[in-house]
Structures are given as structure tokens and as C-alpha cells.
Amino acid sequence: MSRIFYNSQSQPIQLGHKIGTGGEGTVYEISGQSDFVAKIYHEPPEPEKAEKLIVLSQLRNDRLLNLAAWPVDVLRVEASGQLAGFVMKKIGQAEEVHALHSPKSRLRKFPEASWAFLIYVAANIARAVATMHEHGFIVGDLNPKNILVTHQATVALLDCDSFQVTVDGKTFRCEGGFPEYLPPELQGLSLRDVERSSGHDCFGLAVVIFQLLFMGRHPFSGKYLGSGEMTLEEAIRASRFAFGADAATREMQQPPGTLPLEAIPVSLNDLFRRAFLSADRPQPQEWIEPLESLAKSLKACDLHTGHFYFNELT
């Protein structure tokens, strides 16, 4: 592969060291540009995808660049040739947010992170998604692997080239998504044929926030009390939220040894119930104040200095 590509101004861009490889492409450093990186696709993008990348790069602004690895320019094989990738802001010294889920990985990558840190991260993710919605974008493939977090609890959304965007009456769809983060109405559908809505993002965001507060547990992953097996996708489709005092009415029982829903304030409890049991899912900005209020309302455990809990609990 050539190490030289050309930006929209026909200027040569020299690739540096490889940073990492994903399903769609490989990310490289850019020689002489420490603040930016290049994503080169494994296969040349189809015309629709290429057009979408050009649109995204033209819509960039400071707010988007602060909250996401946003495309700032496209890259071509030749000055006026086929599009091969794009340039995006480099997100340094950050980890995928699922590194915060388990005590083991948290101790290794975020040794100073308490429960308050995780709660602030959740609030910042809600802020980032709210900003995307304010701009008219739908994240679509919203999941912990597409979110980076720094040691200052700031976050950045990844894979912005998969976002759904509508410009001048034309919608460029998001064709990806993990079933675990898709709402009931999208389970089992071909996402290539679906126009996403902000309500779909609201479900995925609620799952991401739940996993941060409940040590990586999925809200629909519990013991099924009915006959036969129940997959996670089937549980989501049937709205079988596995937590809460009334979980048994949905034929579910939360996993043993997990934090109960009653261990968080009623305000957050209600938001989760709306997100997982109704069509009136909380908008991203609705999460911010209750989460920050919880982070400020924690009490340190007398037995373990690293353990914090909601101060209204015994």
C-alpha cells in the first residue's frame, strides 16, 4: 500500500506508524501532524459512503471536534482519484469505556477511578450524545467500544463515519449496531433498511449508562424464570428488564451478587425504567443532572476506602 495520500486540497499526506486496525480500516499516525490521524479503509468505500465522508468533513466545528474523532478532511489515492479514507482528530491517552466495567480492568487502566468517576463519565457520554442530537446527527452504533474515556473523565465518540446524517433532504444511514444496544423495535431488522431516530440512540445510551453504574452488567441479562432459554436479544425484544423489585412480573430475576436498582436514587431509577419499559425514553440531557447529583451524594465506606455508595442507603 502507498504511504502517501492526498487531501481535499490535493496536498500529499504521508502516513506514519500504524496505530490500530478495525473491521473497516486501519488507523495511522500522520507525519508532521501530531494532532491528527488517518483512517484508511481496507476496501475503497462505495460512492454513497464517499459522499457521506465529504459531507461530514464539511460539517465539522469545534464542538464536534471536542467530543468526537470527527472527520476533518478526506483522503484520496491520487489528487483527484478515488477516496480511500479520512483525517480525524487524534484522541490521546484514552481507553475504550468498557475498561471501566470490571474492577480488574479498572484497577489496571484507571487505578484512581472510584464509582464517582464512572458516574461522571456516564454524564459526559450523555452530554456528547446530546450534542450530536442538537446537530441533527444520530449516533446509531452506540456502544462502549465506540467511546473513548480519558483519565480526566472526558469522552470522545468514535466511528463518526457511521453516524446517520441528513443534509439537503438526503439521509446517509447508519448500517451498523450491536444487538445488545439496539431497542426492541430494531431487534432482528436489517439496519441497512432502517432510518434511525434519536429514540433509538436513547435506548443505547441508557444501556451504556447502566453498565457503567452496575459494573458492566447488561440491564436485560438475568435469570429467565419461564420455560426454555431466553437470549439477550429476545429479552430486549420482549422488554424483560431484569432489575427492579418487579422484575419477576417480567419473568426475570437479576443476577446474584449484583447491585440492586434500589441502590441508586429514585430519579435515576425512574429514568432506567422509562428507558427499558416504555416508549418515553429519556433524552440524553435528562441524565446529566441526576447523574452529577448522585456523584456528589456518595459516602465513603468505613471498611474499604475505595468503596463509595449513595449516602441515603444504610
PDB file of C-alpha atoms in Angstrom:
ATOM      1  CA  MET A   1       0.000   0.000   0.000  1.00  0.00           C
ATOM      2  CA  SER A   2       1.156   3.507  -0.809  1.00  0.00           C
ATOM      3  CA  ARG A   3       2.139   5.573   2.219  1.00  0.00           C
ATOM      4  CA  ILE A   4       1.123   8.836   0.527  1.00  0.00           C
ATOM      5  CA  PHE A   5      -2.457  10.042   0.062  1.00  0.00           C
ATOM      6  CA  TYR A   6      -3.944  13.388  -0.951  1.00  0.00           C
ATOM      7  CA  ASN A   7      -6.346  15.620   0.974  1.00  0.00           C
ATOM      8  CA  SER A   8      -9.157  17.776  -0.435  1.00  0.00           C
ATOM      9  CA  GLN A   9      -6.616  20.497  -1.261  1.00  0.00           C
ATOM     10  CA  SER A  10      -4.585  17.972  -3.314  1.00  0.00           C
ATOM     11  CA  GLN A  11      -1.786  18.198  -0.733  1.00  0.00           C
ATOM     12  CA  PRO A  12       0.200  14.994  -0.065  1.00  0.00           C
ATOM     13  CA  ILE A  13      -0.316  13.333   3.313  1.00  0.00           C
ATOM     14  CA  GLN A  14       2.422  10.960   4.477  1.00  0.00           C
ATOM     15  CA  LEU A  15       1.322   8.101   6.727  1.00  0.00           C
ATOM     16  CA  GLY A  16       3.360   7.288   9.829  1.00  0.00           C
ATOM     17  CA  HIS A  17       3.205   4.334  12.218  1.00  0.00           C
ATOM     18  CA  LYS A  18       0.139   2.113  12.362  1.00  0.00           C
ATOM     19  CA  ILE A  19      -1.941   2.725  15.497  1.00  0.00           C
ATOM     20  CA  GLY A  20      -4.555   0.020  15.175  1.00  0.00           C
ATOM     21  CA  THR A  21      -6.802  -1.981  12.851  1.00  0.00           C
ATOM     22  CA  GLY A  22     -10.583  -2.362  12.937  1.00  0.00           C
ATOM     23  CA  GLY A  23     -13.228  -4.073  10.874  1.00  0.00           C
ATOM     24  CA  GLU A  24     -13.428  -1.325   8.254  1.00  0.00           C
ATOM     25  CA  GLY A  25      -9.945   0.104   8.155  1.00  0.00           C
ATOM     26  CA  THR A  26      -6.570   0.845   9.712  1.00  0.00           C
ATOM     27  CA  VAL A  27      -5.607   3.987  11.642  1.00  0.00           C
ATOM     28  CA  TYR A  28      -2.176   5.574  11.117  1.00  0.00           C
ATOM     29  CA  GLU A  29      -0.232   8.479  12.500  1.00  0.00           C
ATOM     30  CA  ILE A  30       0.337  11.338  10.050  1.00  0.00           C
ATOM     31  CA  SER A  31       3.900  12.533   9.548  1.00  0.00           C
ATOM     32  CA  GLY A  32       4.300  16.101  10.782  1.00  0.00           C
ATOM     33  CA  GLN A  33       0.755  16.289  12.241  1.00  0.00           C
ATOM     34  CA  SER A  34       0.736  15.083  15.840  1.00  0.00           C
ATOM     35  CA  ASP A  35      -2.866  16.216  16.493  1.00  0.00           C
ATOM     36  CA  PHE A  36      -4.439  14.169  13.698  1.00  0.00           C
ATOM     37  CA  VAL A  37      -4.539  10.585  12.442  1.00  0.00           C
ATOM     38  CA  ALA A  38      -5.645   8.927   9.209  1.00  0.00           C
ATOM     39  CA  LYS A  39      -8.137   6.103   8.779  1.00  0.00           C
ATOM     40  CA  ILE A  40      -7.561   4.140   5.563  1.00  0.00           C
ATOM     41  CA  TYR A  41     -10.303   1.701   4.564  1.00  0.00           C
ATOM     42  CA  HIS A  42      -9.465  -1.910   3.756  1.00  0.00           C
ATOM     43  CA  GLU A  43     -11.641  -1.609   0.645  1.00  0.00           C
ATOM     44  CA  PRO A  44     -12.450   1.598  -1.260  1.00  0.00           C
ATOM     45  CA  PRO A  45     -15.743   2.983   0.062  1.00  0.00           C
ATOM     46  CA  GLU A  46     -18.809   2.885  -2.159  1.00  0.00           C
ATOM     47  CA  PRO A  47     -19.873   6.202  -3.761  1.00  0.00           C
ATOM     48  CA  GLU A  48     -22.592   6.763  -1.118  1.00  0.00           C
ATOM     49  CA  LYS A  49     -20.085   6.321   1.702  1.00  0.00           C
ATOM     50  CA  ALA A  50     -17.561   8.574  -0.024  1.00  0.00           C
ATOM     51  CA  GLU A  51     -20.174  11.297  -0.412  1.00  0.00           C
ATOM     52  CA  LYS A  52     -21.105  10.943   3.260  1.00  0.00           C
ATOM     53  CA  LEU A  53     -17.490  11.411   4.343  1.00  0.00           C
ATOM     54  CA  ILE A  54     -17.192  14.603   2.319  1.00  0.00           C
ATOM     55  CA  VAL A  55     -20.420  15.898   3.911  1.00  0.00           C
ATOM     56  CA  LEU A  56     -19.231  15.041   7.445  1.00  0.00           C
ATOM     57  CA  SER A  57     -15.876  16.760   6.942  1.00  0.00           C
ATOM     58  CA  GLN A  58     -17.646  19.903   5.740  1.00  0.00           C
ATOM     59  CA  LEU A  59     -19.950  19.951   8.788  1.00  0.00           C
ATOM     60  CA  ARG A  60     -17.129  19.884  11.355  1.00  0.00           C
ATOM     61  CA  ASN A  61     -16.968  22.520  14.067  1.00  0.00           C
ATOM     62  CA  ASP A  62     -15.174  22.979  17.386  1.00  0.00           C
ATOM     63  CA  ARG A  63     -17.939  21.384  19.492  1.00  0.00           C
ATOM     64  CA  LEU A  64     -17.894  18.239  17.369  1.00  0.00           C
ATOM     65  CA  LEU A  65     -14.102  18.074  17.382  1.00  0.00           C
ATOM     66  CA  ASN A  66     -14.075  18.338  21.191  1.00  0.00           C
ATOM     67  CA  LEU A  67     -16.446  15.404  21.623  1.00  0.00           C
ATOM     68  CA  ALA A  68     -15.637  13.030  18.794  1.00  0.00           C
ATOM     69  CA  ALA A  69     -12.988  11.701  16.427  1.00  0.00           C
ATOM     70  CA  TRP A  70     -14.712  13.751  13.738  1.00  0.00           C
ATOM     71  CA  PRO A  71     -13.623  13.607  10.059  1.00  0.00           C
ATOM     72  CA  VAL A  72     -11.856  16.864   9.231  1.00  0.00           C
ATOM     73  CA  ASP A  73     -10.821  16.004   5.669  1.00  0.00           C
ATOM     74  CA  VAL A  74     -10.951  13.177   3.160  1.00  0.00           C
ATOM     75  CA  LEU A  75      -8.000  11.294   1.685  1.00  0.00           C
ATOM     76  CA  ARG A  76      -7.659  10.075  -1.889  1.00  0.00           C
ATOM     77  CA  VAL A  77      -5.292   7.648  -3.579  1.00  0.00           C
ATOM     78  CA  GLU A  78      -4.427  10.361  -6.106  1.00  0.00           C
ATOM     79  CA  ALA A  79      -5.054  14.105  -6.068  1.00  0.00           C
ATOM     80  CA  SER A  80      -8.367  13.714  -7.896  1.00  0.00           C
ATOM     81  CA  GLY A  81      -8.719   9.961  -7.566  1.00  0.00           C
ATOM     82  CA  GLN A  82     -10.782   7.508  -5.571  1.00  0.00           C
ATOM     83  CA  LEU A  83     -11.486   8.262  -1.932  1.00  0.00           C
ATOM     84  CA  ALA A  84      -9.519   5.954   0.382  1.00  0.00           C
ATOM     85  CA  GLY A  85     -10.094   7.287   3.904  1.00  0.00           C
ATOM     86  CA  PHE A  86     -10.164  10.414   6.008  1.00  0.00           C
ATOM     87  CA  VAL A  87      -8.274  12.526   8.529  1.00  0.00           C
ATOM     88  CA  MET A  88      -9.631  12.816  12.077  1.00  0.00           C
ATOM     89  CA  LYS A  89      -8.590  14.358  15.365  1.00  0.00           C
ATOM     90  CA  LYS A  90      -6.243  12.198  17.431  1.00  0.00           C
ATOM     91  CA  ILE A  91      -7.622  11.153  20.825  1.00  0.00           C
ATOM     92  CA  GLY A  92      -4.578  10.576  23.002  1.00  0.00           C
ATOM     93  CA  GLN A  93      -4.155   8.736  26.320  1.00  0.00           C
ATOM     94  CA  ALA A  94      -7.652   7.261  26.343  1.00  0.00           C
ATOM     95  CA  GLU A  95      -9.212   3.819  26.668  1.00  0.00           C
ATOM     96  CA  GLU A  96     -12.442   2.265  25.434  1.00  0.00           C
ATOM     97  CA  VAL A  97     -15.079   2.909  28.067  1.00  0.00           C
ATOM     98  CA  HIS A  98     -15.704  -0.791  28.756  1.00  0.00           C
ATOM     99  CA  ALA A  99     -12.311  -0.795  30.514  1.00  0.00           C
ATOM    100  CA  LEU A 100     -14.218   0.776  33.429  1.00  0.00           C
ATOM    101  CA  HIS A 101     -16.740  -2.053  33.735  1.00  0.00           C
ATOM    102  CA  SER A 102     -14.848  -4.626  35.780  1.00  0.00           C
ATOM    103  CA  PRO A 103     -12.741  -3.972  38.901  1.00  0.00           C
ATOM    104  CA  LYS A 104      -9.842  -5.916  37.351  1.00  0.00           C
ATOM    105  CA  SER A 105      -9.523  -3.855  34.167  1.00  0.00           C
ATOM    106  CA  ARG A 106     -10.309  -0.650  36.062  1.00  0.00           C
ATOM    107  CA  LEU A 107      -7.515  -1.317  38.536  1.00  0.00           C
ATOM    108  CA  ARG A 108      -5.104  -1.872  35.664  1.00  0.00           C
ATOM    109  CA  LYS A 109      -6.065   1.083  33.433  1.00  0.00           C
ATOM    110  CA  PHE A 110      -7.793   3.533  35.803  1.00  0.00           C
ATOM    111  CA  PRO A 111      -6.393   2.741  39.275  1.00  0.00           C
ATOM    112  CA  GLU A 112      -7.682   6.017  40.769  1.00  0.00           C
ATOM    113  CA  ALA A 113     -11.227   5.646  39.416  1.00  0.00           C
ATOM    114  CA  SER A 114     -13.939   5.443  42.075  1.00  0.00           C
ATOM    115  CA  TRP A 115     -17.666   4.939  41.448  1.00  0.00           C
ATOM    116  CA  ALA A 116     -17.971   8.754  41.279  1.00  0.00           C
ATOM    117  CA  PHE A 117     -15.553   8.760  38.323  1.00  0.00           C
ATOM    118  CA  LEU A 118     -17.732   6.249  36.463  1.00  0.00           C
ATOM    119  CA  ILE A 119     -20.835   8.331  37.159  1.00  0.00           C
ATOM    120  CA  TYR A 120     -19.183  11.479  35.781  1.00  0.00           C
ATOM    121  CA  VAL A 121     -18.099   9.520  32.696  1.00  0.00           C
ATOM    122  CA  ALA A 122     -21.732   8.459  32.202  1.00  0.00           C
ATOM    123  CA  ALA A 123     -22.846  12.106  32.436  1.00  0.00           C
ATOM    124  CA  ASN A 124     -20.221  13.152  29.889  1.00  0.00           C
ATOM    125  CA  ILE A 125     -21.340  10.442  27.467  1.00  0.00           C
ATOM    126  CA  ALA A 126     -24.891  11.776  27.794  1.00  0.00           C
ATOM    127  CA  ARG A 127     -23.552  15.271  27.027  1.00  0.00           C
ATOM    128  CA  ALA A 128     -21.743  14.041  23.934  1.00  0.00           C
ATOM    129  CA  VAL A 129     -24.814  12.256  22.564  1.00  0.00           C
ATOM    130  CA  ALA A 130     -26.972  15.305  23.363  1.00  0.00           C
ATOM    131  CA  THR A 131     -24.601  17.469  21.321  1.00  0.00           C
ATOM    132  CA  MET A 132     -24.821  15.104  18.353  1.00  0.00           C
ATOM    133  CA  HIS A 133     -28.618  15.244  18.510  1.00  0.00           C
ATOM    134  CA  GLU A 134     -28.509  19.058  18.689  1.00  0.00           C
ATOM    135  CA  HIS A 135     -26.608  18.977  15.398  1.00  0.00           C
ATOM    136  CA  GLY A 136     -29.177  16.639  13.857  1.00  0.00           C
ATOM    137  CA  PHE A 137     -26.949  13.540  13.891  1.00  0.00           C
ATOM    138  CA  ILE A 138     -27.931  10.058  15.044  1.00  0.00           C
ATOM    139  CA  VAL A 139     -25.052   8.047  16.534  1.00  0.00           C
ATOM    140  CA  GLY A 140     -26.665   4.726  15.608  1.00  0.00           C
ATOM    141  CA  ASP A 141     -23.928   2.294  16.574  1.00  0.00           C
ATOM    142  CA  LEU A 142     -23.783   3.479  20.179  1.00  0.00           C
ATOM    143  CA  ASN A 143     -21.794   1.035  22.337  1.00  0.00           C
ATOM    144  CA  PRO A 144     -18.840   1.086  24.791  1.00  0.00           C
ATOM    145  CA  LYS A 145     -16.279   0.096  22.131  1.00  0.00           C
ATOM    146  CA  ASN A 146     -17.129   3.257  20.202  1.00  0.00           C
ATOM    147  CA  ILE A 147     -16.487   5.570  23.166  1.00  0.00           C
ATOM    148  CA  LEU A 148     -13.072   6.571  24.491  1.00  0.00           C
ATOM    149  CA  VAL A 149     -12.535   7.903  28.022  1.00  0.00           C
ATOM    150  CA  THR A 150      -9.543   9.779  29.436  1.00  0.00           C
ATOM    151  CA  HIS A 151      -8.221   9.885  32.998  1.00  0.00           C
ATOM    152  CA  GLN A 152      -9.981  13.253  33.362  1.00  0.00           C
ATOM    153  CA  ALA A 153     -13.358  11.536  32.686  1.00  0.00           C
ATOM    154  CA  THR A 154     -13.731  13.316  29.346  1.00  0.00           C
ATOM    155  CA  VAL A 155     -15.068  11.207  26.497  1.00  0.00           C
ATOM    156  CA  ALA A 156     -14.875  11.041  22.702  1.00  0.00           C
ATOM    157  CA  LEU A 157     -17.210   9.232  20.334  1.00  0.00           C
ATOM    158  CA  LEU A 158     -15.601   7.066  17.645  1.00  0.00           C
ATOM    159  CA  ASP A 159     -16.667   5.763  14.216  1.00  0.00           C
ATOM    160  CA  CYS A 160     -18.320   9.050  13.315  1.00  0.00           C
ATOM    161  CA  ASP A 161     -18.308   7.911   9.678  1.00  0.00           C
ATOM    162  CA  SER A 162     -21.094   5.506  10.664  1.00  0.00           C
ATOM    163  CA  PHE A 163     -23.361   8.243  12.106  1.00  0.00           C
ATOM    164  CA  GLN A 164     -26.680   8.881  10.392  1.00  0.00           C
ATOM    165  CA  VAL A 165     -26.747  12.356   8.878  1.00  0.00           C
ATOM    166  CA  THR A 166     -29.359  14.172   6.787  1.00  0.00           C
ATOM    167  CA  VAL A 167     -28.281  17.047   4.549  1.00  0.00           C
ATOM    168  CA  ASP A 168     -30.367  18.839   1.921  1.00  0.00           C
ATOM    169  CA  GLY A 169     -33.086  16.237   2.200  1.00  0.00           C
ATOM    170  CA  LYS A 170     -30.736  13.282   1.702  1.00  0.00           C
ATOM    171  CA  THR A 171     -30.186  10.817   4.551  1.00  0.00           C
ATOM    172  CA  PHE A 172     -26.965   8.841   4.877  1.00  0.00           C
ATOM    173  CA  ARG A 173     -27.873   5.932   7.125  1.00  0.00           C
ATOM    174  CA  CYS A 174     -26.046   4.113   9.888  1.00  0.00           C
ATOM    175  CA  GLU A 175     -25.839   0.470   8.858  1.00  0.00           C
ATOM    176  CA  GLY A 176     -24.139  -0.955  11.956  1.00  0.00           C
ATOM    177  CA  GLY A 177     -25.109  -1.778  15.504  1.00  0.00           C
ATOM    178  CA  PHE A 178     -24.602  -4.402  18.205  1.00  0.00           C
ATOM    179  CA  PRO A 179     -27.883  -6.145  19.141  1.00  0.00           C
ATOM    180  CA  GLU A 180     -27.143  -5.649  22.856  1.00  0.00           C
ATOM    181  CA  TYR A 181     -27.536  -1.869  22.390  1.00  0.00           C
ATOM    182  CA  LEU A 182     -30.452  -1.824  19.949  1.00  0.00           C
ATOM    183  CA  PRO A 183     -34.004  -1.120  21.173  1.00  0.00           C
ATOM    184  CA  PRO A 184     -36.770  -3.732  20.920  1.00  0.00           C
ATOM    185  CA  GLU A 185     -38.159  -2.325  17.671  1.00  0.00           C
ATOM    186  CA  LEU A 186     -34.820  -2.773  15.849  1.00  0.00           C
ATOM    187  CA  GLN A 187     -34.032  -6.290  17.033  1.00  0.00           C
ATOM    188  CA  GLY A 188     -33.664  -8.669  14.084  1.00  0.00           C
ATOM    189  CA  LEU A 189     -34.030  -5.997  11.406  1.00  0.00           C
ATOM    190  CA  SER A 190     -31.619  -5.320   8.539  1.00  0.00           C
ATOM    191  CA  LEU A 191     -30.146  -1.990   9.622  1.00  0.00           C
ATOM    192  CA  ARG A 192     -29.300  -1.061   6.031  1.00  0.00           C
ATOM    193  CA  ASP A 193     -33.036  -0.540   5.510  1.00  0.00           C
ATOM    194  CA  VAL A 194     -33.733   1.410   8.704  1.00  0.00           C
ATOM    195  CA  GLU A 195     -33.786   5.153   9.165  1.00  0.00           C
ATOM    196  CA  ARG A 196     -32.687   5.676  12.751  1.00  0.00           C
ATOM    197  CA  SER A 197     -34.274   8.099  15.203  1.00  0.00           C
ATOM    198  CA  SER A 198     -32.985   9.835  18.321  1.00  0.00           C
ATOM    199  CA  GLY A 199     -35.196   7.469  20.333  1.00  0.00           C
ATOM    200  CA  HIS A 200     -33.085   4.538  19.141  1.00  0.00           C
ATOM    201  CA  ASP A 201     -29.970   6.300  20.456  1.00  0.00           C
ATOM    202  CA  CYS A 202     -31.765   6.946  23.757  1.00  0.00           C
ATOM    203  CA  PHE A 203     -32.088   3.202  24.352  1.00  0.00           C
ATOM    204  CA  GLY A 204     -28.419   2.501  23.575  1.00  0.00           C
ATOM    205  CA  LEU A 205     -27.319   5.400  25.768  1.00  0.00           C
ATOM    206  CA  ALA A 206     -29.363   4.058  28.693  1.00  0.00           C
ATOM    207  CA  VAL A 207     -27.676   0.644  28.341  1.00  0.00           C
ATOM    208  CA  VAL A 208     -24.212   2.267  28.259  1.00  0.00           C
ATOM    209  CA  ILE A 209     -25.017   4.311  31.392  1.00  0.00           C
ATOM    210  CA  PHE A 210     -26.483   1.285  33.178  1.00  0.00           C
ATOM    211  CA  GLN A 211     -23.344  -0.751  32.536  1.00  0.00           C
ATOM    212  CA  LEU A 212     -21.150   1.996  33.969  1.00  0.00           C
ATOM    213  CA  LEU A 213     -23.218   2.233  37.165  1.00  0.00           C
ATOM    214  CA  PHE A 214     -23.767  -1.526  37.538  1.00  0.00           C
ATOM    215  CA  MET A 215     -20.244  -2.877  36.913  1.00  0.00           C
ATOM    216  CA  GLY A 216     -20.723  -3.939  33.312  1.00  0.00           C
ATOM    217  CA  ARG A 217     -23.994  -5.807  33.850  1.00  0.00           C
ATOM    218  CA  HIS A 218     -26.445  -5.629  30.975  1.00  0.00           C
ATOM    219  CA  PRO A 219     -29.924  -4.494  32.092  1.00  0.00           C
ATOM    220  CA  PHE A 220     -31.608  -7.390  30.274  1.00  0.00           C
ATOM    221  CA  SER A 221     -29.132 -10.082  31.321  1.00  0.00           C
ATOM    222  CA  GLY A 222     -30.633 -12.050  34.205  1.00  0.00           C
ATOM    223  CA  LYS A 223     -32.190 -15.398  35.016  1.00  0.00           C
ATOM    224  CA  TYR A 224     -35.263 -16.155  32.928  1.00  0.00           C
ATOM    225  CA  LEU A 225     -37.990 -17.604  35.149  1.00  0.00           C
ATOM    226  CA  GLY A 226     -40.055 -19.022  32.300  1.00  0.00           C
ATOM    227  CA  SER A 227     -39.567 -22.296  30.458  1.00  0.00           C
ATOM    228  CA  GLY A 228     -36.765 -22.777  27.946  1.00  0.00           C
ATOM    229  CA  GLU A 229     -33.864 -20.456  27.171  1.00  0.00           C
ATOM    230  CA  MET A 230     -34.052 -16.691  26.711  1.00  0.00           C
ATOM    231  CA  THR A 231     -31.354 -14.966  24.643  1.00  0.00           C
ATOM    232  CA  LEU A 232     -30.371 -11.391  25.394  1.00  0.00           C
ATOM    233  CA  GLU A 233     -31.861 -10.244  22.086  1.00  0.00           C
ATOM    234  CA  GLU A 234     -35.157 -11.976  22.887  1.00  0.00           C
ATOM    235  CA  ALA A 235     -35.209 -10.411  26.349  1.00  0.00           C
ATOM    236  CA  ILE A 236     -34.738  -6.939  24.848  1.00  0.00           C
ATOM    237  CA  ARG A 237     -37.429  -7.559  22.235  1.00  0.00           C
ATOM    238  CA  ALA A 238     -39.879  -8.525  24.999  1.00  0.00           C
ATOM    239  CA  SER A 239     -38.800  -5.641  27.314  1.00  0.00           C
ATOM    240  CA  ARG A 240     -37.751  -8.099  30.032  1.00  0.00           C
ATOM    241  CA  PHE A 241     -35.751  -5.639  32.132  1.00  0.00           C
ATOM    242  CA  ALA A 242     -34.026  -7.906  34.676  1.00  0.00           C
ATOM    243  CA  PHE A 243     -33.664  -5.396  37.517  1.00  0.00           C
ATOM    244  CA  GLY A 244     -36.111  -3.801  39.948  1.00  0.00           C
ATOM    245  CA  ALA A 245     -38.412  -5.124  42.645  1.00  0.00           C
ATOM    246  CA  ASP A 246     -40.996  -6.056  39.988  1.00  0.00           C
ATOM    247  CA  ALA A 247     -38.601  -7.985  37.720  1.00  0.00           C
ATOM    248  CA  ALA A 248     -40.447 -11.231  38.494  1.00  0.00           C
ATOM    249  CA  THR A 249     -43.567  -9.827  36.797  1.00  0.00           C
ATOM    250  CA  ARG A 250     -41.462  -9.850  33.605  1.00  0.00           C
ATOM    251  CA  GLU A 251     -40.340 -13.426  34.411  1.00  0.00           C
ATOM    252  CA  MET A 252     -36.825 -12.210  35.168  1.00  0.00           C
ATOM    253  CA  GLN A 253     -34.515 -12.295  38.173  1.00  0.00           C
ATOM    254  CA  GLN A 254     -31.429 -10.113  38.419  1.00  0.00           C
ATOM    255  CA  PRO A 255     -28.064 -11.920  38.574  1.00  0.00           C
ATOM    256  CA  PRO A 256     -26.854 -12.848  42.090  1.00  0.00           C
ATOM    257  CA  GLY A 257     -24.333 -10.560  43.730  1.00  0.00           C
ATOM    258  CA  THR A 258     -25.252  -7.554  41.607  1.00  0.00           C
ATOM    259  CA  LEU A 259     -26.122  -4.041  42.705  1.00  0.00           C
ATOM    260  CA  PRO A 260     -29.904  -3.678  43.042  1.00  0.00           C
ATOM    261  CA  LEU A 261     -31.758  -0.930  41.249  1.00  0.00           C
ATOM    262  CA  GLU A 262     -32.771   0.404  44.656  1.00  0.00           C
ATOM    263  CA  ALA A 263     -29.116   1.313  45.388  1.00  0.00           C
ATOM    264  CA  ILE A 264     -29.417   4.432  43.220  1.00  0.00           C
ATOM    265  CA  PRO A 265     -31.657   7.491  43.685  1.00  0.00           C
ATOM    266  CA  VAL A 266     -35.311   7.290  42.682  1.00  0.00           C
ATOM    267  CA  SER A 267     -34.710   9.880  39.942  1.00  0.00           C
ATOM    268  CA  LEU A 268     -32.223   7.607  38.153  1.00  0.00           C
ATOM    269  CA  ASN A 269     -34.266   4.510  38.904  1.00  0.00           C
ATOM    270  CA  ASP A 270     -37.201   6.146  37.117  1.00  0.00           C
ATOM    271  CA  LEU A 271     -35.046   7.084  34.107  1.00  0.00           C
ATOM    272  CA  PHE A 272     -33.907   3.482  33.662  1.00  0.00           C
ATOM    273  CA  ARG A 273     -37.467   2.212  33.925  1.00  0.00           C
ATOM    274  CA  ARG A 274     -38.605   4.695  31.295  1.00  0.00           C
ATOM    275  CA  ALA A 275     -35.715   3.739  29.023  1.00  0.00           C
ATOM    276  CA  PHE A 276     -36.296  -0.014  29.237  1.00  0.00           C
ATOM    277  CA  LEU A 277     -40.030  -0.367  29.894  1.00  0.00           C
ATOM    278  CA  SER A 278     -41.696   2.399  27.887  1.00  0.00           C
ATOM    279  CA  ALA A 279     -41.609   4.254  24.590  1.00  0.00           C
ATOM    280  CA  ASP A 280     -40.959   7.507  26.503  1.00  0.00           C
ATOM    281  CA  ARG A 281     -37.199   7.056  26.684  1.00  0.00           C
ATOM    282  CA  PRO A 282     -35.216   9.791  28.457  1.00  0.00           C
ATOM    283  CA  GLN A 283     -33.442  12.247  26.199  1.00  0.00           C
ATOM    284  CA  PRO A 284     -29.642  12.443  26.680  1.00  0.00           C
ATOM    285  CA  GLN A 285     -29.759  15.739  28.581  1.00  0.00           C
ATOM    286  CA  GLU A 286     -32.217  14.271  31.117  1.00  0.00           C
ATOM    287  CA  TRP A 287     -29.475  12.028  32.515  1.00  0.00           C
ATOM    288  CA  ILE A 288     -26.904  14.728  33.236  1.00  0.00           C
ATOM    289  CA  GLU A 289     -28.246  16.429  36.384  1.00  0.00           C
ATOM    290  CA  PRO A 290     -29.369  13.210  38.186  1.00  0.00           C
ATOM    291  CA  LEU A 291     -26.020  11.558  37.462  1.00  0.00           C
ATOM    292  CA  GLU A 292     -23.981  14.508  38.679  1.00  0.00           C
ATOM    293  CA  SER A 293     -26.215  14.788  41.740  1.00  0.00           C
ATOM    294  CA  LEU A 294     -25.520  11.125  42.549  1.00  0.00           C
ATOM    295  CA  ALA A 295     -21.766  11.610  42.130  1.00  0.00           C
ATOM    296  CA  LYS A 296     -21.925  14.426  44.688  1.00  0.00           C
ATOM    297  CA  SER A 297     -24.069  12.362  47.079  1.00  0.00           C
ATOM    298  CA  LEU A 298     -21.727   9.452  47.722  1.00  0.00           C
ATOM    299  CA  LYS A 299     -20.476   8.272  51.088  1.00  0.00           C
ATOM    300  CA  ALA A 300     -17.168   6.514  51.687  1.00  0.00           C
ATOM    301  CA  CYS A 301     -17.362   3.025  53.165  1.00  0.00           C
ATOM    302  CA  ASP A 302     -15.927   2.568  56.673  1.00  0.00           C
ATOM    303  CA  LEU A 303     -14.414  -0.795  55.709  1.00  0.00           C
ATOM    304  CA  HIS A 304     -12.907  -0.054  52.291  1.00  0.00           C
ATOM    305  CA  THR A 305     -11.574   3.347  51.244  1.00  0.00           C
ATOM    306  CA  GLY A 306     -12.202   2.617  47.564  1.00  0.00           C
ATOM    307  CA  HIS A 307     -15.878   1.828  48.076  1.00  0.00           C
ATOM    308  CA  PHE A 308     -18.447   4.619  47.751  1.00  0.00           C
ATOM    309  CA  TYR A 309     -22.211   4.349  47.867  1.00  0.00           C
ATOM    310  CA  PHE A 310     -25.327   6.549  47.745  1.00  0.00           C
ATOM    311  CA  ASN A 311     -25.448   8.360  51.099  1.00  0.00           C
ATOM    312  CA  GLU A 312     -29.162   7.702  51.688  1.00  0.00           C
ATOM    313  CA  LEU A 313     -28.513   3.962  51.992  1.00  0.00           C
ATOM    314  CA  THR A 314     -27.763   2.284  55.293  1.00  0.00           C
TER     315      THR A 314
END
